[in-house]
Amino acid sequence: ITVTANPASLSADGTSISSITATVTDINGNRVSSLHDLKFERTESGGTSGNVFLDAVTGLTNNGEKRNRLKSGSNTGSVTIIVSTNSSGYLTPGLMQVTITVGDAKKISLVSQTIALAADGVAVATITARLLDNSGNLVDTANNRVTFSVTGSGVLEGVNPVNATGGIATIRYRTGTIAQTNIITAVSDNLTDGTTNIISIPGPRSKVVITAVPVTLIANGTDVTTVTVKISDLNNNIVVTATDTVTLTIAGQGTWD
């Protein structure tokens, strides 16, 4: 049995199809037109999975041939097609390998070395953009130009845009001094954008901030002001986990209500 595949390489996109042809021949390679019952089987290797035959895996030959179609899965690797006979009499099984390869770069996956940094203007994290095909496989041949940007506080450090190497582009993010959620975005022509969030969190508690509303009162014994005490870090971000006991005193006139 001779097996051929057209094409012999498929993109790991879950949709590409190869036409598989099994031909029964004699020892000299001449086609044998008599009927034979053939069986198609496959083994997957190299991490590939989800590859399927679209047609019946068993059946009789037609003019010495039986055909099937193989649809690719979403992971790269290889599929070995084995065709043998269910008929009486011996036929040497046929083998054919179909390679499942990564597709073209279609989207950016963006990840941060860490999801939270101190809002101290010093802490840094490495941001990595991976250029992927539609099935999420890294396209290690992609060298697209990737541009990074920040929405929120903090800055990007290093060359920007970055030319990807091996399908990967990186940059460093340095946090700002405001506690908030910051959005990092990576864009490249003809690719779906990638985003990731980094939370800038308050640093250690370091001071007490007192405010009063209003700050001016009439000395009539009845006017009041609301005094608010906040425990904050060096950059005035409220440390919401602080549980310190605070004692307030008055220097001058007035009483606590």
JSON list of N, CA, C and O in Angstrom, two decimals, residues 168-227:
[
{"chain": "A", "resi": 168, "resn": "ILE", "atom": "N", "xyz": [9.02, 37.06, 19.93]},
{"chain": "A", "resi": 168, "resn": "ILE", "atom": "CA", "xyz": [8.87, 37.65, 21.27]},
{"chain": "A", "resi": 168, "resn": "ILE", "atom": "C", "xyz": [9.49, 39.05, 21.29]},
{"chain": "A", "resi": 168, "resn": "ILE", "atom": "O", "xyz": [10.58, 39.27, 20.76]},
{"chain": "A", "resi": 169, "resn": "ALA", "atom": "N", "xyz": [8.77, 39.98, 21.93]},
{"chain": "A", "resi": 169, "resn": "ALA", "atom": "CA", "xyz": [9.28, 41.33, 22.16]},
{"chain": "A", "resi": 169, "resn": "ALA", "atom": "C", "xyz": [9.07, 41.69, 23.63]},
{"chain": "A", "resi": 169, "resn": "ALA", "atom": "O", "xyz": [8.01, 41.38, 24.19]},
{"chain": "A", "resi": 170, "resn": "THR", "atom": "N", "xyz": [10.06, 42.32, 24.26]},
{"chain": "A", "resi": 170, "resn": "THR", "atom": "CA", "xyz": [9.95, 42.65, 25.68]},
{"chain": "A", "resi": 170, "resn": "THR", "atom": "C", "xyz": [10.28, 44.12, 25.91]},
{"chain": "A", "resi": 170, "resn": "THR", "atom": "O", "xyz": [10.99, 44.76, 25.11]},
{"chain": "A", "resi": 171, "resn": "ILE", "atom": "N", "xyz": [9.76, 44.63, 27.03]},
{"chain": "A", "resi": 171, "resn": "ILE", "atom": "CA", "xyz": [10.05, 45.99, 27.47]},
{"chain": "A", "resi": 171, "resn": "ILE", "atom": "C", "xyz": [9.89, 46.03, 28.98]},
{"chain": "A", "resi": 171, "resn": "ILE", "atom": "O", "xyz": [9.24, 45.14, 29.56]},
{"chain": "A", "resi": 172, "resn": "ARG", "atom": "N", "xyz": [10.45, 47.06, 29.62]},
{"chain": "A", "resi": 172, "resn": "ARG", "atom": "CA", "xyz": [10.32, 47.18, 31.07]},
{"chain": "A", "resi": 172, "resn": "ARG", "atom": "C", "xyz": [9.33, 48.28, 31.42]},
{"chain": "A", "resi": 172, "resn": "ARG", "atom": "O", "xyz": [9.30, 49.33, 30.78]},
{"chain": "A", "resi": 173, "resn": "TYR", "atom": "N", "xyz": [8.55, 48.02, 32.45]},
{"chain": "A", "resi": 173, "resn": "TYR", "atom": "CA", "xyz": [7.59, 49.01, 32.97]},
{"chain": "A", "resi": 173, "resn": "TYR", "atom": "C", "xyz": [8.03, 49.41, 34.37]},
{"chain": "A", "resi": 173, "resn": "TYR", "atom": "O", "xyz": [8.31, 48.54, 35.21]},
{"chain": "A", "resi": 174, "resn": "ARG", "atom": "N", "xyz": [8.12, 50.73, 34.62]},
{"chain": "A", "resi": 174, "resn": "ARG", "atom": "CA", "xyz": [8.43, 51.23, 35.96]},
{"chain": "A", "resi": 174, "resn": "ARG", "atom": "C", "xyz": [7.19, 51.91, 36.51]},
{"chain": "A", "resi": 174, "resn": "ARG", "atom": "O", "xyz": [6.58, 52.76, 35.87]},
{"chain": "A", "resi": 175, "resn": "THR", "atom": "N", "xyz": [6.81, 51.50, 37.70]},
{"chain": "A", "resi": 175, "resn": "THR", "atom": "CA", "xyz": [5.57, 51.96, 38.29]},
{"chain": "A", "resi": 175, "resn": "THR", "atom": "C", "xyz": [5.59, 53.46, 38.59]},
{"chain": "A", "resi": 175, "resn": "THR", "atom": "O", "xyz": [6.66, 54.04, 38.77]},
{"chain": "A", "resi": 176, "resn": "GLY", "atom": "N", "xyz": [4.40, 54.04, 38.66]},
{"chain": "A", "resi": 176, "resn": "GLY", "atom": "CA", "xyz": [4.27, 55.42, 39.10]},
{"chain": "A", "resi": 176, "resn": "GLY", "atom": "C", "xyz": [4.08, 55.48, 40.61]},
{"chain": "A", "resi": 176, "resn": "GLY", "atom": "O", "xyz": [4.35, 54.52, 41.33]},
{"chain": "A", "resi": 177, "resn": "THR", "atom": "N", "xyz": [3.59, 56.63, 41.10]},
{"chain": "A", "resi": 177, "resn": "THR", "atom": "CA", "xyz": [3.41, 56.81, 42.54]},
{"chain": "A", "resi": 177, "resn": "THR", "atom": "C", "xyz": [1.94, 56.86, 42.93]},
{"chain": "A", "resi": 177, "resn": "THR", "atom": "O", "xyz": [1.62, 57.17, 44.08]},
{"chain": "A", "resi": 178, "resn": "ILE", "atom": "N", "xyz": [1.06, 56.55, 42.00]},
{"chain": "A", "resi": 178, "resn": "ILE", "atom": "CA", "xyz": [-0.38, 56.54, 42.29]},
{"chain": "A", "resi": 178, "resn": "ILE", "atom": "C", "xyz": [-0.86, 55.10, 42.35]},
{"chain": "A", "resi": 178, "resn": "ILE", "atom": "O", "xyz": [-0.60, 54.31, 41.43]},
{"chain": "A", "resi": 179, "resn": "ALA", "atom": "N", "xyz": [-1.54, 54.74, 43.42]},
{"chain": "A", "resi": 179, "resn": "ALA", "atom": "CA", "xyz": [-2.09, 53.38, 43.55]},
{"chain": "A", "resi": 179, "resn": "ALA", "atom": "C", "xyz": [-3.32, 53.26, 42.66]},
{"chain": "A", "resi": 179, "resn": "ALA", "atom": "O", "xyz": [-4.35, 53.90, 42.91]},
{"chain": "A", "resi": 180, "resn": "GLN", "atom": "N", "xyz": [-3.23, 52.43, 41.65]},
{"chain": "A", "resi": 180, "resn": "GLN", "atom": "CA", "xyz": [-4.33, 52.25, 40.70]},
{"chain": "A", "resi": 180, "resn": "GLN", "atom": "C", "xyz": [-4.00, 51.08, 39.79]},
{"chain": "A", "resi": 180, "resn": "GLN", "atom": "O", "xyz": [-2.93, 50.49, 39.87]},
{"chain": "A", "resi": 181, "resn": "THR", "atom": "N", "xyz": [-4.96, 50.75, 38.91]},
{"chain": "A", "resi": 181, "resn": "THR", "atom": "CA", "xyz": [-4.74, 49.72, 37.91]},
{"chain": "A", "resi": 181, "resn": "THR", "atom": "C", "xyz": [-4.24, 50.38, 36.63]},
{"chain": "A", "resi": 181, "resn": "THR", "atom": "O", "xyz": [-4.84, 51.32, 36.12]},
{"chain": "A", "resi": 182, "resn": "ASN", "atom": "N", "xyz": [-3.13, 49.87, 36.13]},
{"chain": "A", "resi": 182, "resn": "ASN", "atom": "CA", "xyz": [-2.52, 50.40, 34.91]},
{"chain": "A", "resi": 182, "resn": "ASN", "atom": "C", "xyz": [-2.64, 49.37, 33.79]},
{"chain": "A", "resi": 182, "resn": "ASN", "atom": "O", "xyz": [-2.48, 48.17, 34.02]},
{"chain": "A", "resi": 183, "resn": "ILE", "atom": "N", "xyz": [-2.91, 49.84, 32.59]},
{"chain": "A", "resi": 183, "resn": "ILE", "atom": "CA", "xyz": [-3.11, 48.95, 31.44]},
{"chain": "A", "resi": 183, "resn": "ILE", "atom": "C", "xyz": [-1.95, 49.11, 30.47]},
{"chain": "A", "resi": 183, "resn": "ILE", "atom": "O", "xyz": [-1.67, 50.23, 30.01]},
{"chain": "A", "resi": 184, "resn": "ILE", "atom": "N", "xyz": [-1.26, 48.00, 30.19]},
{"chain": "A", "resi": 184, "resn": "ILE", "atom": "CA", "xyz": [-0.19, 47.99, 29.19]},
{"chain": "A", "resi": 184, "resn": "ILE", "atom": "C", "xyz": [-0.76, 47.40, 27.91]},
{"chain": "A", "resi": 184, "resn": "ILE", "atom": "O", "xyz": [-1.42, 46.36, 27.94]},
{"chain": "A", "resi": 185, "resn": "THR", "atom": "N", "xyz": [-0.51, 48.06, 26.79]},
{"chain": "A", "resi": 185, "resn": "THR", "atom": "CA", "xyz": [-1.02, 47.60, 25.49]},
{"chain": "A", "resi": 185, "resn": "THR", "atom": "C", "xyz": [0.15, 47.42, 24.52]},
{"chain": "A", "resi": 185, "resn": "THR", "atom": "O", "xyz": [1.09, 48.23, 24.51]},
{"chain": "A", "resi": 186, "resn": "ALA", "atom": "N", "xyz": [0.08, 46.36, 23.73]},
{"chain": "A", "resi": 186, "resn": "ALA", "atom": "CA", "xyz": [1.06, 46.13, 22.67]},
{"chain": "A", "resi": 186, "resn": "ALA", "atom": "C", "xyz": [0.32, 46.03, 21.34]},
{"chain": "A", "resi": 186, "resn": "ALA", "atom": "O", "xyz": [-0.67, 45.29, 21.24]},
{"chain": "A", "resi": 187, "resn": "VAL", "atom": "N", "xyz": [0.79, 46.77, 20.34]},
{"chain": "A", "resi": 187, "resn": "VAL", "atom": "CA", "xyz": [0.14, 46.75, 19.03]},
{"chain": "A", "resi": 187, "resn": "VAL", "atom": "C", "xyz": [1.18, 46.50, 17.94]},
{"chain": "A", "resi": 187, "resn": "VAL", "atom": "O", "xyz": [2.37, 46.83, 18.10]},
{"chain": "A", "resi": 188, "resn": "SER", "atom": "N", "xyz": [0.73, 45.91, 16.84]},
{"chain": "A", "resi": 188, "resn": "SER", "atom": "CA", "xyz": [1.58, 45.69, 15.67]},
{"chain": "A", "resi": 188, "resn": "SER", "atom": "C", "xyz": [0.67, 45.59, 14.46]},
{"chain": "A", "resi": 188, "resn": "SER", "atom": "O", "xyz": [-0.47, 45.11, 14.56]},
{"chain": "A", "resi": 189, "resn": "ASP", "atom": "N", "xyz": [1.14, 46.05, 13.33]},
{"chain": "A", "resi": 189, "resn": "ASP", "atom": "CA", "xyz": [0.33, 46.05, 12.12]},
{"chain": "A", "resi": 189, "resn": "ASP", "atom": "C", "xyz": [-0.21, 44.66, 11.82]},
{"chain": "A", "resi": 189, "resn": "ASP", "atom": "O", "xyz": [0.53, 43.66, 11.86]},
{"chain": "A", "resi": 190, "resn": "ASN", "atom": "N", "xyz": [-1.51, 44.59, 11.53]},
{"chain": "A", "resi": 190, "resn": "ASN", "atom": "CA", "xyz": [-2.20, 43.37, 11.09]},
{"chain": "A", "resi": 190, "resn": "ASN", "atom": "C", "xyz": [-2.31, 42.30, 12.17]},
{"chain": "A", "resi": 190, "resn": "ASN", "atom": "O", "xyz": [-2.69, 41.17, 11.88]},
{"chain": "A", "resi": 191, "resn": "LEU", "atom": "N", "xyz": [-1.98, 42.65, 13.43]},
{"chain": "A", "resi": 191, "resn": "LEU", "atom": "CA", "xyz": [-2.15, 41.71, 14.54]},
{"chain": "A", "resi": 191, "resn": "LEU", "atom": "C", "xyz": [-3.17, 42.24, 15.52]},
{"chain": "A", "resi": 191, "resn": "LEU", "atom": "O", "xyz": [-3.30, 43.47, 15.71]},
{"chain": "A", "resi": 192, "resn": "THR", "atom": "N", "xyz": [-3.91, 41.34, 16.16]},
{"chain": "A", "resi": 192, "resn": "THR", "atom": "CA", "xyz": [-4.83, 41.75, 17.22]},
{"chain": "A", "resi": 192, "resn": "THR", "atom": "C", "xyz": [-4.03, 42.22, 18.43]},
{"chain": "A", "resi": 192, "resn": "THR", "atom": "O", "xyz": [-3.07, 41.55, 18.85]},
{"chain": "A", "resi": 193, "resn": "ASP", "atom": "N", "xyz": [-4.40, 43.37, 18.99]},
{"chain": "A", "resi": 193, "resn": "ASP", "atom": "CA", "xyz": [-3.66, 43.95, 20.11]},
{"chain": "A", "resi": 193, "resn": "ASP", "atom": "C", "xyz": [-3.62, 43.01, 21.31]},
{"chain": "A", "resi": 193, "resn": "ASP", "atom": "O", "xyz": [-4.52, 42.18, 21.51]},
{"chain": "A", "resi": 194, "resn": "GLY", "atom": "N", "xyz": [-2.58, 43.18, 22.12]},
{"chain": "A", "resi": 194, "resn": "GLY", "atom": "CA", "xyz": [-2.49, 42.48, 23.40]},
{"chain": "A", "resi": 194, "resn": "GLY", "atom": "C", "xyz": [-2.52, 43.47, 24.54]},
{"chain": "A", "resi": 194, "resn": "GLY", "atom": "O", "xyz": [-1.99, 44.59, 24.44]},
{"chain": "A", "resi": 195, "resn": "THR", "atom": "N", "xyz": [-3.15, 43.10, 25.67]},
{"chain": "A", "resi": 195, "resn": "THR", "atom": "CA", "xyz": [-3.18, 43.97, 26.85]},
{"chain": "A", "resi": 195, "resn": "THR", "atom": "C", "xyz": [-2.92, 43.15, 28.10]},
{"chain": "A", "resi": 195, "resn": "THR", "atom": "O", "xyz": [-3.19, 41.94, 28.14]},
{"chain": "A", "resi": 196, "resn": "THR", "atom": "N", "xyz": [-2.40, 43.82, 29.12]},
{"chain": "A", "resi": 196, "resn": "THR", "atom": "CA", "xyz": [-2.25, 43.21, 30.43]},
{"chain": "A", "resi": 196, "resn": "THR", "atom": "C", "xyz": [-2.35, 44.31, 31.48]},
{"chain": "A", "resi": 196, "resn": "THR", "atom": "O", "xyz": [-2.05, 45.48, 31.20]},
{"chain": "A", "resi": 197, "resn": "ASN", "atom": "N", "xyz": [-2.79, 43.95, 32.68]},
{"chain": "A", "resi": 197, "resn": "ASN", "atom": "CA", "xyz": [-2.96, 44.91, 33.76]},
{"chain": "A", "resi": 197, "resn": "ASN", "atom": "C", "xyz": [-1.88, 44.73, 34.81]},
{"chain": "A", "resi": 197, "resn": "ASN", "atom": "O", "xyz": [-1.50, 43.61, 35.14]},
{"chain": "A", "resi": 198, "resn": "ILE", "atom": "N", "xyz": [-1.39, 45.85, 35.33]},
{"chain": "A", "resi": 198, "resn": "ILE", "atom": "CA", "xyz": [-0.49, 45.84, 36.48]},
{"chain": "A", "resi": 198, "resn": "ILE", "atom": "C", "xyz": [-1.09, 46.76, 37.54]},
{"chain": "A", "resi": 198, "resn": "ILE", "atom": "O", "xyz": [-1.41, 47.92, 37.25]},
{"chain": "A", "resi": 199, "resn": "ILE", "atom": "N", "xyz": [-1.25, 46.25, 38.72]},
{"chain": "A", "resi": 199, "resn": "ILE", "atom": "CA", "xyz": [-1.84, 47.03, 39.82]},
{"chain": "A", "resi": 199, "resn": "ILE", "atom": "C", "xyz": [-0.71, 47.68, 40.62]},
{"chain": "A", "resi": 199, "resn": "ILE", "atom": "O", "xyz": [0.19, 46.99, 41.11]},
{"chain": "A", "resi": 200, "resn": "SER", "atom": "N", "xyz": [-0.76, 49.00, 40.72]},
{"chain": "A", "resi": 200, "resn": "SER", "atom": "CA", "xyz": [0.17, 49.71, 41.60]},
{"chain": "A", "resi": 200, "resn": "SER", "atom": "C", "xyz": [-0.47, 49.78, 42.98]},
{"chain": "A", "resi": 200, "resn": "SER", "atom": "O", "xyz": [-1.56, 50.36, 43.14]},
{"chain": "A", "resi": 201, "resn": "ILE", "atom": "N", "xyz": [0.16, 49.18, 43.98]},
{"chain": "A", "resi": 201, "resn": "ILE", "atom": "CA", "xyz": [-0.41, 49.11, 45.32]},
{"chain": "A", "resi": 201, "resn": "ILE", "atom": "C", "xyz": [0.34, 50.04, 46.27]},
{"chain": "A", "resi": 201, "resn": "ILE", "atom": "O", "xyz": [1.51, 50.34, 46.06]},
{"chain": "A", "resi": 202, "resn": "PRO", "atom": "N", "xyz": [-0.35, 50.53, 47.32]},
{"chain": "A", "resi": 202, "resn": "PRO", "atom": "CA", "xyz": [0.33, 51.42, 48.28]},
{"chain": "A", "resi": 202, "resn": "PRO", "atom": "C", "xyz": [1.54, 50.74, 48.91]},
{"chain": "A", "resi": 202, "resn": "PRO", "atom": "O", "xyz": [1.58, 49.53, 49.09]},
{"chain": "A", "resi": 203, "resn": "GLY", "atom": "N", "xyz": [2.53, 51.56, 49.23]},
{"chain": "A", "resi": 203, "resn": "GLY", "atom": "CA", "xyz": [3.69, 51.06, 49.93]},
{"chain": "A", "resi": 203, "resn": "GLY", "atom": "C", "xyz": [3.42, 50.97, 51.42]},
{"chain": "A", "resi": 203, "resn": "GLY", "atom": "O", "xyz": [2.27, 51.09, 51.88]},
{"chain": "A", "resi": 204, "resn": "PRO", "atom": "N", "xyz": [4.46, 50.78, 52.24]},
{"chain": "A", "resi": 204, "resn": "PRO", "atom": "CA", "xyz": [4.27, 50.68, 53.70]},
{"chain": "A", "resi": 204, "resn": "PRO", "atom": "C", "xyz": [3.70, 51.97, 54.27]},
{"chain": "A", "resi": 204, "resn": "PRO", "atom": "O", "xyz": [3.94, 53.07, 53.76]},
{"chain": "A", "resi": 205, "resn": "ARG", "atom": "N", "xyz": [2.91, 51.88, 55.32]},
{"chain": "A", "resi": 205, "resn": "ARG", "atom": "CA", "xyz": [2.35, 53.08, 55.96]},
{"chain": "A", "resi": 205, "resn": "ARG", "atom": "C", "xyz": [3.49, 53.91, 56.53]},
{"chain": "A", "resi": 205, "resn": "ARG", "atom": "O", "xyz": [4.44, 53.38, 57.11]},
{"chain": "A", "resi": 206, "resn": "SER", "atom": "N", "xyz": [3.41, 55.22, 56.32]},
{"chain": "A", "resi": 206, "resn": "SER", "atom": "CA", "xyz": [4.51, 56.07, 56.75]},
{"chain": "A", "resi": 206, "resn": "SER", "atom": "C", "xyz": [4.07, 57.38, 57.38]},
{"chain": "A", "resi": 206, "resn": "SER", "atom": "O", "xyz": [4.85, 58.03, 58.06]},
{"chain": "A", "resi": 207, "resn": "LYS", "atom": "N", "xyz": [2.81, 57.78, 57.16]},
{"chain": "A", "resi": 207, "resn": "LYS", "atom": "CA", "xyz": [2.40, 59.06, 57.74]},
{"chain": "A", "resi": 207, "resn": "LYS", "atom": "C", "xyz": [0.88, 59.12, 57.89]},
{"chain": "A", "resi": 207, "resn": "LYS", "atom": "O", "xyz": [0.15, 58.31, 57.31]},
{"chain": "A", "resi": 208, "resn": "VAL", "atom": "N", "xyz": [0.48, 60.11, 58.70]},
{"chain": "A", "resi": 208, "resn": "VAL", "atom": "CA", "xyz": [-0.95, 60.37, 58.91]},
{"chain": "A", "resi": 208, "resn": "VAL", "atom": "C", "xyz": [-1.30, 61.66, 58.20]},
{"chain": "A", "resi": 208, "resn": "VAL", "atom": "O", "xyz": [-0.62, 62.69, 58.37]},
{"chain": "A", "resi": 209, "resn": "VAL", "atom": "N", "xyz": [-2.35, 61.61, 57.39]},
{"chain": "A", "resi": 209, "resn": "VAL", "atom": "CA", "xyz": [-2.83, 62.80, 56.67]},
{"chain": "A", "resi": 209, "resn": "VAL", "atom": "C", "xyz": [-4.18, 63.19, 57.26]},
{"chain": "A", "resi": 209, "resn": "VAL", "atom": "O", "xyz": [-5.11, 62.38, 57.33]},
{"chain": "A", "resi": 210, "resn": "ILE", "atom": "N", "xyz": [-4.27, 64.45, 57.71]},
{"chain": "A", "resi": 210, "resn": "ILE", "atom": "CA", "xyz": [-5.51, 64.94, 58.34]},
{"chain": "A", "resi": 210, "resn": "ILE", "atom": "C", "xyz": [-6.11, 66.02, 57.46]},
{"chain": "A", "resi": 210, "resn": "ILE", "atom": "O", "xyz": [-5.41, 66.93, 57.01]},
{"chain": "A", "resi": 211, "resn": "THR", "atom": "N", "xyz": [-7.41, 65.91, 57.22]},
{"chain": "A", "resi": 211, "resn": "THR", "atom": "CA", "xyz": [-8.14, 66.93, 56.48]},
{"chain": "A", "resi": 211, "resn": "THR", "atom": "C", "xyz": [-9.37, 67.34, 57.28]},
{"chain": "A", "resi": 211, "resn": "THR", "atom": "O", "xyz": [-9.89, 66.57, 58.10]},
{"chain": "A", "resi": 212, "resn": "ALA", "atom": "N", "xyz": [-9.83, 68.57, 57.05]},
{"chain": "A", "resi": 212, "resn": "ALA", "atom": "CA", "xyz": [-11.03, 69.07, 57.72]},
{"chain": "A", "resi": 212, "resn": "ALA", "atom": "C", "xyz": [-11.90, 69.78, 56.71]},
{"chain": "A", "resi": 212, "resn": "ALA", "atom": "O", "xyz": [-11.41, 70.54, 55.87]},
{"chain": "A", "resi": 213, "resn": "VAL", "atom": "N", "xyz": [-13.20, 69.53, 56.77]},
{"chain": "A", "resi": 213, "resn": "VAL", "atom": "CA", "xyz": [-14.17, 70.17, 55.88]},
{"chain": "A", "resi": 213, "resn": "VAL", "atom": "C", "xyz": [-15.36, 70.66, 56.72]},
{"chain": "A", "resi": 213, "resn": "VAL", "atom": "O", "xyz": [-16.04, 69.83, 57.35]},
{"chain": "A", "resi": 214, "resn": "PRO", "atom": "N", "xyz": [-15.60, 71.97, 56.77]},
{"chain": "A", "resi": 214, "resn": "PRO", "atom": "CA", "xyz": [-14.79, 73.05, 56.19]},
{"chain": "A", "resi": 214, "resn": "PRO", "atom": "C", "xyz": [-13.58, 73.36, 57.06]},
{"chain": "A", "resi": 214, "resn": "PRO", "atom": "O", "xyz": [-13.48, 72.87, 58.19]},
{"chain": "A", "resi": 215, "resn": "VAL", "atom": "N", "xyz": [-12.69, 74.19, 56.52]},
{"chain": "A", "resi": 215, "resn": "VAL", "atom": "CA", "xyz": [-11.48, 74.52, 57.28]},
{"chain": "A", "resi": 215, "resn": "VAL", "atom": "C", "xyz": [-11.65, 75.82, 58.07]},
{"chain": "A", "resi": 215, "resn": "VAL", "atom": "O", "xyz": [-10.75, 76.19, 58.84]},
{"chain": "A", "resi": 216, "resn": "THR", "atom": "N", "xyz": [-12.75, 76.51, 57.87]},
{"chain": "A", "resi": 216, "resn": "THR", "atom": "CA", "xyz": [-13.00, 77.77, 58.60]},
{"chain": "A", "resi": 216, "resn": "THR", "atom": "C", "xyz": [-14.34, 77.66, 59.31]},
{"chain": "A", "resi": 216, "resn": "THR", "atom": "O", "xyz": [-15.35, 77.27, 58.71]},
{"chain": "A", "resi": 217, "resn": "LEU", "atom": "N", "xyz": [-14.35, 78.03, 60.64]},
{"chain": "A", "resi": 217, "resn": "LEU", "atom": "CA", "xyz": [-15.57, 77.99, 61.45]},
{"chain": "A", "resi": 217, "resn": "LEU", "atom": "C", "xyz": [-15.80, 79.35, 62.11]},
{"chain": "A", "resi": 217, "resn": "LEU", "atom": "O", "xyz": [-14.84, 80.09, 62.38]},
{"chain": "A", "resi": 218, "resn": "ILE", "atom": "N", "xyz": [-17.06, 79.67, 62.36]},
{"chain": "A", "resi": 218, "resn": "ILE", "atom": "CA", "xyz": [-17.41, 80.87, 63.13]},
{"chain": "A", "resi": 218, "resn": "ILE", "atom": "C", "xyz": [-17.31, 80.51, 64.61]},
{"chain": "A", "resi": 218, "resn": "ILE", "atom": "O", "xyz": [-17.79, 79.46, 65.04]},
{"chain": "A", "resi": 219, "resn": "ALA", "atom": "N", "xyz": [-16.71, 81.38, 65.37]},
{"chain": "A", "resi": 219, "resn": "ALA", "atom": "CA", "xyz": [-16.51, 81.14, 66.81]},
{"chain": "A", "resi": 219, "resn": "ALA", "atom": "C", "xyz": [-17.82, 81.39, 67.56]},
{"chain": "A", "resi": 219, "resn": "ALA", "atom": "O", "xyz": [-17.95, 82.36, 68.32]},
{"chain": "A", "resi": 220, "resn": "ASN", "atom": "N", "xyz": [-18.80, 80.51, 67.30]},
{"chain": "A", "resi": 220, "resn": "ASN", "atom": "CA", "xyz": [-20.11, 80.69, 67.94]},
{"chain": "A", "resi": 220, "resn": "ASN", "atom": "C", "xyz": [-20.49, 79.52, 68.85]},
{"chain": "A", "resi": 220, "resn": "ASN", "atom": "O", "xyz": [-21.60, 79.45, 69.35]},
{"chain": "A", "resi": 221, "resn": "GLY", "atom": "N", "xyz": [-19.57, 78.58, 68.99]},
{"chain": "A", "resi": 221, "resn": "GLY", "atom": "CA", "xyz": [-19.85, 77.44, 69.87]},
{"chain": "A", "resi": 221, "resn": "GLY", "atom": "C", "xyz": [-20.72, 76.37, 69.25]},
{"chain": "A", "resi": 221, "resn": "GLY", "atom": "O", "xyz": [-21.00, 75.35, 69.90]},
{"chain": "A", "resi": 222, "resn": "THR", "atom": "N", "xyz": [-21.20, 76.61, 68.00]},
{"chain": "A", "resi": 222, "resn": "THR", "atom": "CA", "xyz": [-22.08, 75.61, 67.38]},
{"chain": "A", "resi": 222, "resn": "THR", "atom": "C", "xyz": [-21.56, 75.08, 66.04]},
{"chain": "A", "resi": 222, "resn": "THR", "atom": "O", "xyz": [-21.90, 73.98, 65.64]},
{"chain": "A", "resi": 223, "resn": "ASP", "atom": "N", "xyz": [-20.76, 75.89, 65.34]},
{"chain": "A", "resi": 223, "resn": "ASP", "atom": "CA", "xyz": [-20.24, 75.43, 64.05]},
{"chain": "A", "resi": 223, "resn": "ASP", "atom": "C", "xyz": [-19.36, 74.19, 64.24]},
{"chain": "A", "resi": 223, "resn": "ASP", "atom": "O", "xyz": [-18.66, 74.05, 65.25]},
{"chain": "A", "resi": 224, "resn": "VAL", "atom": "N", "xyz": [-19.44, 73.29, 63.24]},
{"chain": "A", "resi": 224, "resn": "VAL", "atom": "CA", "xyz": [-18.64, 72.05, 63.32]},
{"chain": "A", "resi": 224, "resn": "VAL", "atom": "C", "xyz": [-17.90, 71.81, 62.01]},
{"chain": "A", "resi": 224, "resn": "VAL", "atom": "O", "xyz": [-18.29, 72.32, 60.95]},
{"chain": "A", "resi": 225, "resn": "THR", "atom": "N", "xyz": [-16.83, 71.08, 62.10]},
{"chain": "A", "resi": 225, "resn": "THR", "atom": "CA", "xyz": [-16.09, 70.62, 60.92]},
{"chain": "A", "resi": 225, "resn": "THR", "atom": "C", "xyz": [-15.87, 69.12, 61.04]},
{"chain": "A", "resi": 225, "resn": "THR", "atom": "O", "xyz": [-15.76, 68.59, 62.16]},
{"chain": "A", "resi": 226, "resn": "THR", "atom": "N", "xyz": [-15.83, 68.43, 59.92]},
{"chain": "A", "resi": 226, "resn": "THR", "atom": "CA", "xyz": [-15.56, 66.99, 59.92]},
{"chain": "A", "resi": 226, "resn": "THR", "atom": "C", "xyz": [-14.08, 66.77, 59.67]},
{"chain": "A", "resi": 226, "resn": "THR", "atom": "O", "xyz": [-13.53, 67.22, 58.64]},
{"chain": "A", "resi": 227, "resn": "VAL", "atom": "N", "xyz": [-13.46, 66.10, 60.62]},
{"chain": "A", "resi": 227, "resn": "VAL", "atom": "CA", "xyz": [-12.03, 65.82, 60.52]},
{"chain": "A", "resi": 227, "resn": "VAL", "atom": "C", "xyz": [-11.83, 64.36, 60.08]},
{"chain": "A", "resi": 227, "resn": "VAL", "atom": "O", "xyz": [-12.41, 63.45, 60.66]}
]
